[in-house]
Coordinates of C-alpha atoms in Angstrom, one line a residue:
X19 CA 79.7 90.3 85.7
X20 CA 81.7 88.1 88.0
X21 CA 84.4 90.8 88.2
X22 CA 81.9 93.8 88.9
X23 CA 80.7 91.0 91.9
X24 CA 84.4 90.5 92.8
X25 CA 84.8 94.2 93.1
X26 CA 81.7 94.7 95.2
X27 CA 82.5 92.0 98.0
X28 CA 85.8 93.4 97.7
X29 CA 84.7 97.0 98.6
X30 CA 82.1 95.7 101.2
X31 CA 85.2 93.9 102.9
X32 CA 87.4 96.6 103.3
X33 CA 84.4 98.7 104.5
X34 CA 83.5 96.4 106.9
X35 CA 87.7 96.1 108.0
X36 CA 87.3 100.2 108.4
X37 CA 84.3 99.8 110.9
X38 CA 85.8 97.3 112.9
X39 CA 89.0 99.0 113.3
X40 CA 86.6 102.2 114.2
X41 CA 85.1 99.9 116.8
X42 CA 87.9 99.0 118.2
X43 CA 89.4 102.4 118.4
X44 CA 86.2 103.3 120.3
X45 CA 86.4 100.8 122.7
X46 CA 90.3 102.0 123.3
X47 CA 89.4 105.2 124.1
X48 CA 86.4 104.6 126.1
X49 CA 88.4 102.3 127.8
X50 CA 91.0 105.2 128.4
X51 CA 88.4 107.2 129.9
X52 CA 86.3 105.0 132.1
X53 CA 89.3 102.5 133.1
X54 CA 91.7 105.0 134.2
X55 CA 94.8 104.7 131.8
X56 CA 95.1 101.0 132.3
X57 CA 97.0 98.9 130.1
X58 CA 96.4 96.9 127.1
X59 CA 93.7 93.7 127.6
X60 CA 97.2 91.7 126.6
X61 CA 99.6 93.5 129.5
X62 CA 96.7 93.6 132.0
X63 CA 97.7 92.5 135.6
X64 CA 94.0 92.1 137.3
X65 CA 96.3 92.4 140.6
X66 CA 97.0 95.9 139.6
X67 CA 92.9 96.8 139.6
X68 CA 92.1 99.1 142.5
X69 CA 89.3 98.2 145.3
X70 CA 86.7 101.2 142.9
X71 CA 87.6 99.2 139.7
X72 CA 86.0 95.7 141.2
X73 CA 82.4 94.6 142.5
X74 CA 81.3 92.4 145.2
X75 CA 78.4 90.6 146.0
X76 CA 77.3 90.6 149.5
X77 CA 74.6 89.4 152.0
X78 CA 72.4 91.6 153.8
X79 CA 71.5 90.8 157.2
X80 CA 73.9 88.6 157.2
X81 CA 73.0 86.8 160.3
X82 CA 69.6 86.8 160.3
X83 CA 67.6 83.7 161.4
X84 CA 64.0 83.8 160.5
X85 CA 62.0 84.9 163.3
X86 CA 60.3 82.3 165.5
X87 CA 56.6 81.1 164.0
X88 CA 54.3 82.2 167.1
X89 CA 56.5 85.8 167.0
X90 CA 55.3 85.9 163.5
X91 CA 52.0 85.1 164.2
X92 CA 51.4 87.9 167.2
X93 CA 53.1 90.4 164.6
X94 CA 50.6 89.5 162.1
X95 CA 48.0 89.6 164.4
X96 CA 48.7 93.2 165.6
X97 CA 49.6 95.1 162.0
X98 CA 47.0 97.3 162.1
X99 CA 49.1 98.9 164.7
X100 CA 52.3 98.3 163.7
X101 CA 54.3 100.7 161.5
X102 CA 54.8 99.4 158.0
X103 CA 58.7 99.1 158.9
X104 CA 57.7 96.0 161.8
X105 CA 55.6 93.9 158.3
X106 CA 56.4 90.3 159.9
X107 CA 56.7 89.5 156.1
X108 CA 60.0 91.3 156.1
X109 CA 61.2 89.6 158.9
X110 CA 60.3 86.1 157.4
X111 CA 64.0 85.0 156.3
X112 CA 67.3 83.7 156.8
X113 CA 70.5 83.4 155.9
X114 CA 73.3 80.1 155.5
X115 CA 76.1 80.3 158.5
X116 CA 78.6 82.7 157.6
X117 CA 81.5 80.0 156.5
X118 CA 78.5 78.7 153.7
X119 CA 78.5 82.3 152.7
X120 CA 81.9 82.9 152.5
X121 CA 82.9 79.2 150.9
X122 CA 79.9 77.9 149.2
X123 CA 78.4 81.1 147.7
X124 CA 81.6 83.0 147.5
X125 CA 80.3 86.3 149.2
X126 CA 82.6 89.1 150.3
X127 CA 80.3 91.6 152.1
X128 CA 78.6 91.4 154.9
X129 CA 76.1 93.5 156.7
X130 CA 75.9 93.3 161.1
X131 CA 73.4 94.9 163.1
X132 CA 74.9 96.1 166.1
X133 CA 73.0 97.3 169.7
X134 CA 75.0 98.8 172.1
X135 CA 75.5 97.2 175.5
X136 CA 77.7 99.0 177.9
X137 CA 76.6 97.1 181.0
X138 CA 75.6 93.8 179.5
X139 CA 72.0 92.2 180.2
X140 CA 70.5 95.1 178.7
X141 CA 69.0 92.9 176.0
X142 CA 68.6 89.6 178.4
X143 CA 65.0 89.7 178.7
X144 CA 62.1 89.4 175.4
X145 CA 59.7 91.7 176.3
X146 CA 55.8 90.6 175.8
X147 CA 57.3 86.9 175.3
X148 CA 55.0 86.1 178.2
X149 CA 51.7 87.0 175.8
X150 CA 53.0 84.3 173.6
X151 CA 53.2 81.3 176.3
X152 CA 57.3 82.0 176.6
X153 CA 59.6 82.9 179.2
X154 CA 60.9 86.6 179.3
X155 CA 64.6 85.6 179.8
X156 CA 66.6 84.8 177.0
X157 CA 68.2 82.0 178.5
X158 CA 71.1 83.1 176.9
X159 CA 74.6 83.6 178.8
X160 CA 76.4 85.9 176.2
X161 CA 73.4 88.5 176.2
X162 CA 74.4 89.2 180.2
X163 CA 78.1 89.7 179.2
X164 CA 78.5 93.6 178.6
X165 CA 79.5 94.5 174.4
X166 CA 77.7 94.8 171.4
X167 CA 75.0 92.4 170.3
X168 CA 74.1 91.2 167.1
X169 CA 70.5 90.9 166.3
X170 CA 67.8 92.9 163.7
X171 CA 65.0 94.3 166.4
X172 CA 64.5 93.7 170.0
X173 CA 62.0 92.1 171.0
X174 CA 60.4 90.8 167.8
X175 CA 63.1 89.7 165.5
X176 CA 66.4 88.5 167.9
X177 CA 67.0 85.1 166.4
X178 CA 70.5 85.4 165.2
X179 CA 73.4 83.0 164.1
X180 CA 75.6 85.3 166.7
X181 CA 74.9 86.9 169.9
X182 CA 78.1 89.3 170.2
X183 CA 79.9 91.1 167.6
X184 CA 83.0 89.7 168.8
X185 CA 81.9 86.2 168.8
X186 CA 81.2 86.9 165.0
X187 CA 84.2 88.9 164.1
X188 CA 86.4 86.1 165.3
X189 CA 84.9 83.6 162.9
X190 CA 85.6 85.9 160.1
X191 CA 89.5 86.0 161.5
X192 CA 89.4 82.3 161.6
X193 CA 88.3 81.9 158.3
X194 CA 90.4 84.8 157.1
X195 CA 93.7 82.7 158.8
X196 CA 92.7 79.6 156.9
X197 CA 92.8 81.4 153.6
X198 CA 95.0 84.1 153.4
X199 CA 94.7 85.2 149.9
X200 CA 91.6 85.7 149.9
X201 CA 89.9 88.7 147.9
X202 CA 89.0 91.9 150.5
X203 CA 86.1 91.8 153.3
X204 CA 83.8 94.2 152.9
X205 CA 81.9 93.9 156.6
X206 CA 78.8 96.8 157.2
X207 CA 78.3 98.0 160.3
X208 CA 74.8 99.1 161.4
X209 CA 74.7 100.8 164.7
X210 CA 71.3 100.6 165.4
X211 CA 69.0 102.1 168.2
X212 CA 65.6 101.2 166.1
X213 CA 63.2 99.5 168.7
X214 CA 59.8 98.9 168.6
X215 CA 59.3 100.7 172.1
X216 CA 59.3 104.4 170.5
X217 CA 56.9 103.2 167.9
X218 CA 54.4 102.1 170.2
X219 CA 54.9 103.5 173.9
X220 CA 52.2 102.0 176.0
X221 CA 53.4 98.5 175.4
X222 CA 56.8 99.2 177.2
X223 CA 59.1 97.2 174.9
X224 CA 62.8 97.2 175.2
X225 CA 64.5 101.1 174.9
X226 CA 67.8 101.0 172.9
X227 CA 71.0 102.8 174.5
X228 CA 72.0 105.7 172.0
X229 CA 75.6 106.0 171.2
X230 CA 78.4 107.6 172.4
X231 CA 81.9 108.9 171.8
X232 CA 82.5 106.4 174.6
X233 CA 80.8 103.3 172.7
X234 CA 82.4 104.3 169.5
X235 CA 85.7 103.8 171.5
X236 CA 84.7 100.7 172.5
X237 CA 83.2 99.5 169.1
X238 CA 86.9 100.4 166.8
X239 CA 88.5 98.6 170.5
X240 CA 86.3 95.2 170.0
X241 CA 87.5 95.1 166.2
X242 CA 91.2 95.4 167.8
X243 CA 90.4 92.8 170.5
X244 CA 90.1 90.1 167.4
X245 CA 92.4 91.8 164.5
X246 CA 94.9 93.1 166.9
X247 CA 95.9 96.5 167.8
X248 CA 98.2 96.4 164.3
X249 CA 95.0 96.4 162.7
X250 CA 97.7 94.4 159.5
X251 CA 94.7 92.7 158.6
X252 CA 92.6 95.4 158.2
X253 CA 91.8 98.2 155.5
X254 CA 91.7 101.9 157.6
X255 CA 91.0 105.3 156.5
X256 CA 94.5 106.1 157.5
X257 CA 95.4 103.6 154.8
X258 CA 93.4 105.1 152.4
X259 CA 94.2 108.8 153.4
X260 CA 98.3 108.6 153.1
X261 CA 99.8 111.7 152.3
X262 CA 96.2 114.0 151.4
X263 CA 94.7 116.2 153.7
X264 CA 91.1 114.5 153.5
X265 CA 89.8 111.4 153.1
X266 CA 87.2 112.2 150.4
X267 CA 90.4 113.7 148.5
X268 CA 92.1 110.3 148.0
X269 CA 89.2 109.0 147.3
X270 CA 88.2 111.5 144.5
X271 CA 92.1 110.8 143.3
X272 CA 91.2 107.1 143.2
X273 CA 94.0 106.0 146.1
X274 CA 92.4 102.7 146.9
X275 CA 94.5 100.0 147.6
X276 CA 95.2 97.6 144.9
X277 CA 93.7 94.3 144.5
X278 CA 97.1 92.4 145.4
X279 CA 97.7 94.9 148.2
X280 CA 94.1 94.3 149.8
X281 CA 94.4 90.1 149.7
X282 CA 93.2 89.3 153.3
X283 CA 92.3 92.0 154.7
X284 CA 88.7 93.3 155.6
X285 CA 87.4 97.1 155.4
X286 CA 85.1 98.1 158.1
X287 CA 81.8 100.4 157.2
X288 CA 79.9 101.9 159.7
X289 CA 76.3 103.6 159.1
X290 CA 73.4 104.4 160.7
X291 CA 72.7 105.9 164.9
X292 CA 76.8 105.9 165.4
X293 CA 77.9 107.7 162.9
X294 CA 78.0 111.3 163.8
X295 CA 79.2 110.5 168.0
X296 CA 82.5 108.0 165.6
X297 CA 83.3 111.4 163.0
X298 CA 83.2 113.9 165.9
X299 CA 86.7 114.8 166.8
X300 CA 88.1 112.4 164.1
X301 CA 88.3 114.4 161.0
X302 CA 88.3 112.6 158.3
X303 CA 88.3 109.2 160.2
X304 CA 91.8 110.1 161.8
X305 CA 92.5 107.4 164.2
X306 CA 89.4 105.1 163.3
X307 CA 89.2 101.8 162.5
X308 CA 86.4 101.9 160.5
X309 CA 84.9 104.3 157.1
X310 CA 81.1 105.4 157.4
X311 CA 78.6 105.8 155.0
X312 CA 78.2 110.0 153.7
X313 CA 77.7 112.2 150.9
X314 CA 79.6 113.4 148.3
X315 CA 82.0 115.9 149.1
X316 CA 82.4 115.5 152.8
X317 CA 86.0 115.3 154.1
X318 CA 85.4 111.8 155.4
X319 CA 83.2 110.8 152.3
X320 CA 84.8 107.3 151.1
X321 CA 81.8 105.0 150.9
X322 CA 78.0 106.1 149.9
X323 CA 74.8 103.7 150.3
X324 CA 71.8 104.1 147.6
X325 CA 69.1 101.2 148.6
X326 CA 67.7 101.0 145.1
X327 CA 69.8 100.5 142.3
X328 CA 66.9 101.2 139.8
X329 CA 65.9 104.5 141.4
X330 CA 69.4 105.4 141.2
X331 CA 71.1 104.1 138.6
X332 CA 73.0 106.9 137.0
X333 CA 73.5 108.7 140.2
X334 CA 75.6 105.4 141.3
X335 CA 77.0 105.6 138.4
X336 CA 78.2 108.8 138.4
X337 CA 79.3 108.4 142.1
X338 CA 81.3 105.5 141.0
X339 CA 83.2 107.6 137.9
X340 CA 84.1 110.2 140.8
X341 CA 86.0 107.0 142.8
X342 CA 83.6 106.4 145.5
X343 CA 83.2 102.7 146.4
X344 CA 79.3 102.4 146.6
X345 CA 76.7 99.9 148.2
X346 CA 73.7 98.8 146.8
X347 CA 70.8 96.3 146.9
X348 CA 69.9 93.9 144.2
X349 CA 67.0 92.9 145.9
X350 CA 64.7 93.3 149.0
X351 CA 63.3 90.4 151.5
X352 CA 60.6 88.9 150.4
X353 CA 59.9 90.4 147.4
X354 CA 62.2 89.4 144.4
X355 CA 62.0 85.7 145.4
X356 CA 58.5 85.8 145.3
X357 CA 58.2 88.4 142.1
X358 CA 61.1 86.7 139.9
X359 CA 62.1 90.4 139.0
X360 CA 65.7 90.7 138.2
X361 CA 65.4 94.6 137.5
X362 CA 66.8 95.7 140.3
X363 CA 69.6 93.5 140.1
X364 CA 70.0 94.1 136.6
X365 CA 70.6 98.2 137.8
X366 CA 72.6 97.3 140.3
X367 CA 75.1 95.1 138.3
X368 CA 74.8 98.0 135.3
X369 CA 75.6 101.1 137.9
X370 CA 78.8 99.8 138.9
X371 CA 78.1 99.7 142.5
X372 CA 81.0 98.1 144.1
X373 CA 79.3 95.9 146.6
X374 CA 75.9 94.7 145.7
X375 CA 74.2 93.3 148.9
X376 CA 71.6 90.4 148.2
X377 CA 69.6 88.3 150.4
X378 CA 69.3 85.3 147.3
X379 CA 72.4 84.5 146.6
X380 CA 70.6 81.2 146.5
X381 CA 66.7 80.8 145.3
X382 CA 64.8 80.9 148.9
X383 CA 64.5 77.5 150.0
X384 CA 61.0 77.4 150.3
X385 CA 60.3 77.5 146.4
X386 CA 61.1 73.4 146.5
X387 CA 58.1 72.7 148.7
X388 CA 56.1 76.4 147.4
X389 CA 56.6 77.0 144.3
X390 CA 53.3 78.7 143.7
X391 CA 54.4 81.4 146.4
X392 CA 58.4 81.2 145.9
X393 CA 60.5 81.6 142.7
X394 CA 64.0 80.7 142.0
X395 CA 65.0 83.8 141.3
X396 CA 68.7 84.2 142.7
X397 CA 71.4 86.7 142.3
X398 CA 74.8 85.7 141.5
X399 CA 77.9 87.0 139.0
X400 CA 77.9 83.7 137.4
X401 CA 80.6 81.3 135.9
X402 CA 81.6 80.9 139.2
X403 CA 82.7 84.2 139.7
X404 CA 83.4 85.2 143.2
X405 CA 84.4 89.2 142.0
X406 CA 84.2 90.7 138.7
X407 CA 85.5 93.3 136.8
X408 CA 83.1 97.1 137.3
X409 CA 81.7 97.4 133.8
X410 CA 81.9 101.1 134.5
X411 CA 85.6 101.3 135.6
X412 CA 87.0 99.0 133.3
X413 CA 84.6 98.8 130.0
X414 CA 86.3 95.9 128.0
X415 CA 87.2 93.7 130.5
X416 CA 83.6 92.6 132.2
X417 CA 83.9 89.2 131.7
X418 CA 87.8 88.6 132.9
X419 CA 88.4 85.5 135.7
X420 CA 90.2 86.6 138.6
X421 CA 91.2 83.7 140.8
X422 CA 91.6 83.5 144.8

């Protein structure tokens, strides 16, 4: 009896030594296919990983300062006129200063909203400010100086950590000179002309200027006026481009730099209003300084933008497998950190979006002193990880430490 037993363990051992070594072949050759021919886990150099082959967690908004109490109010007040876009509950947030972001929370994307400003002073004045017991005039120097602003909505929601886009962009370079090695930058640039003055016409609110072939000139010449006209420090789709006759063709070949060739630097997205005056005589971003946000397919097509990760899961995905870097959203103001849903997180880590914005990279503050309103729901790589691996780039390595 006790051989028969000793034969049977026997038997069930090497059976189970034939699965594992069937699991492991698996994971090889899925590893093959979704992680480009890399290396071995032993041989792997996590320097050699390319910019698709990596996430990043991000901010969105990143310089938003919750809008003042009495604007709130007056919003509130009128939002059975207002479209849904203007709900003062969306605009009821904020985020640390950027050196907090980049040191304390570790994030290395960052979304601007932009206004154009040719003249300067365009922006200078807070329309309907009087109806709330408040001077008109800003009161604010910088806003009279002509050059893009930084700021979510005239108007309504103008509190910001930054009034010009060069004021900002030179703390990143300051930061960026005190740490040299430090992972890649993504930084998103919305050119926005959204105002509430087309939504509701009778009130005459502030009118945006549209943009320009001029102002795109202007906008790739402030980025120069901090990073220099070298642009060393920065990521171009020149770079990117080398010897292929598109952009979206090095791309789909997976030509991004390396993680050791893109150590401080910063790559420059622009999306929204700007777009099509920046692409228009610059096929495939010839000469720019910055990518843009496009679809599939298009010769300047680098980056794409899908808002909901758990609406389009597998169509990130699948973008991502093709070698597009994508952006995505783990969460939405003022919704997750009062919901405690991680869903939408969960998609976005799982699709292998590349940079995964996020306005709780923290809990919300508020859930100390509101805890009935406010959750602690945050989003974050964990383990103290400030990048990590793409689960769907690089299949067995999800969990690897890559230092600073």
């Amino acid at each position: 009896m006790a051989n028969l037993q000793n034969k049977k363990i026997g038997s069930l051992c090497c059976l189970l030594r034939h699965l594992v070594s069937l699991c492991i072949a698996i994971g090889i050759s899925t590893a093959v296919v979704a992680g480009d021919n890399l290396p071995e886990p032993a041989d792997f150099d996590p320097e050699q990983l390319r910019l698709h082959q990596l996430q990043f967690l991000g901010s969105h908004n990143s310089y938003h300062l919750r809008a003042n109490e009495p604007v709130l109010n007056f919003l509130k007040g009128l939002s059975f006129i207002f479209p849904k876009e203007y709900n003062p509950k969306d605009l009821d947030y904020e985020h640390e200063p950027l050196r907090v972001q980049l040191d304390s929370f570790h994030l290395r994307s960052f979304e601007i909203d932009i206004y154009a400003d040719p003249e300067g002073g365009h922006y200078y004045k807070r329309k309907k400010n009087n109806l709330l017991g408040k001077p008109k005039a800003s009161g604010n120097p910088l806003l009279l100086e002509p050059g893009f602003k930084v700021f979510h909505i005239p108007d309504i929601d103008y509190n910001s950590r930054y009034t010009t886009f060069k004021e900002m962009l030179s703390d990143f370079k300051s930061w960026s000179d005190e740490h040299p090695s430090h992972f890649p930058i993504f930084i998103l640039v919305e050119s926005k002309t959204q105002t509430i003055a087309e939504k509701i016409k009778k009130l005459k609110f502030t009118h945006s200027i549209p943009y320009c072939d001029k102002m795109c000139d202007a906008l790739d010449e402030e980025v120069k006026a901090v990073f220099g006209d070298s642009l060393h420090q920065v990521i171009t789709p020149d770079k990117v481009r080398g010897n292929f006759a598109t952009l979206n063709e090095a791309v789909l070949a997976k030509q991004w730099p390396t993680l050791a060739e893109s150590r401080g630097k910063f790559i420059f997205i622009l999306m929204s209003s700007a777009v099509d005056a920046y692409t228009a005589n610059h096929p495939s971003l010839a000469g720019r300084v910055m990518f843009t946000f496009s679809e599939p397919g298009k010769p300047e097509s680098a980056f794409l933008k899908f808002d909901d990760a758990h609406i389009d899961e597998q169509t990130i995905r699948k973008a991502v497998e093709q070698g597009y870097l994508v952006r995505t959203r783990a969460d939405g103001p003022n919704i997750q950190n009062r919901s405690g849903d991680y869903t939408q997180q969960q998609s976005a880590f799982r699709s292998g979006a590349q940079i995964i914005s996020t306005d709780y990279y923290r809990p919300d503050p508020r859930h100390e002193y509101q805890p009935k309103k406010f959750t602690r729901y945050h989003c974050t790589f964990g383990k103290g990880k400030i990048i990590r691996v793409n689960p769907v780039q690089v299949s067995p390595l999800p969990d690897l430490m890559i230092k600073e």
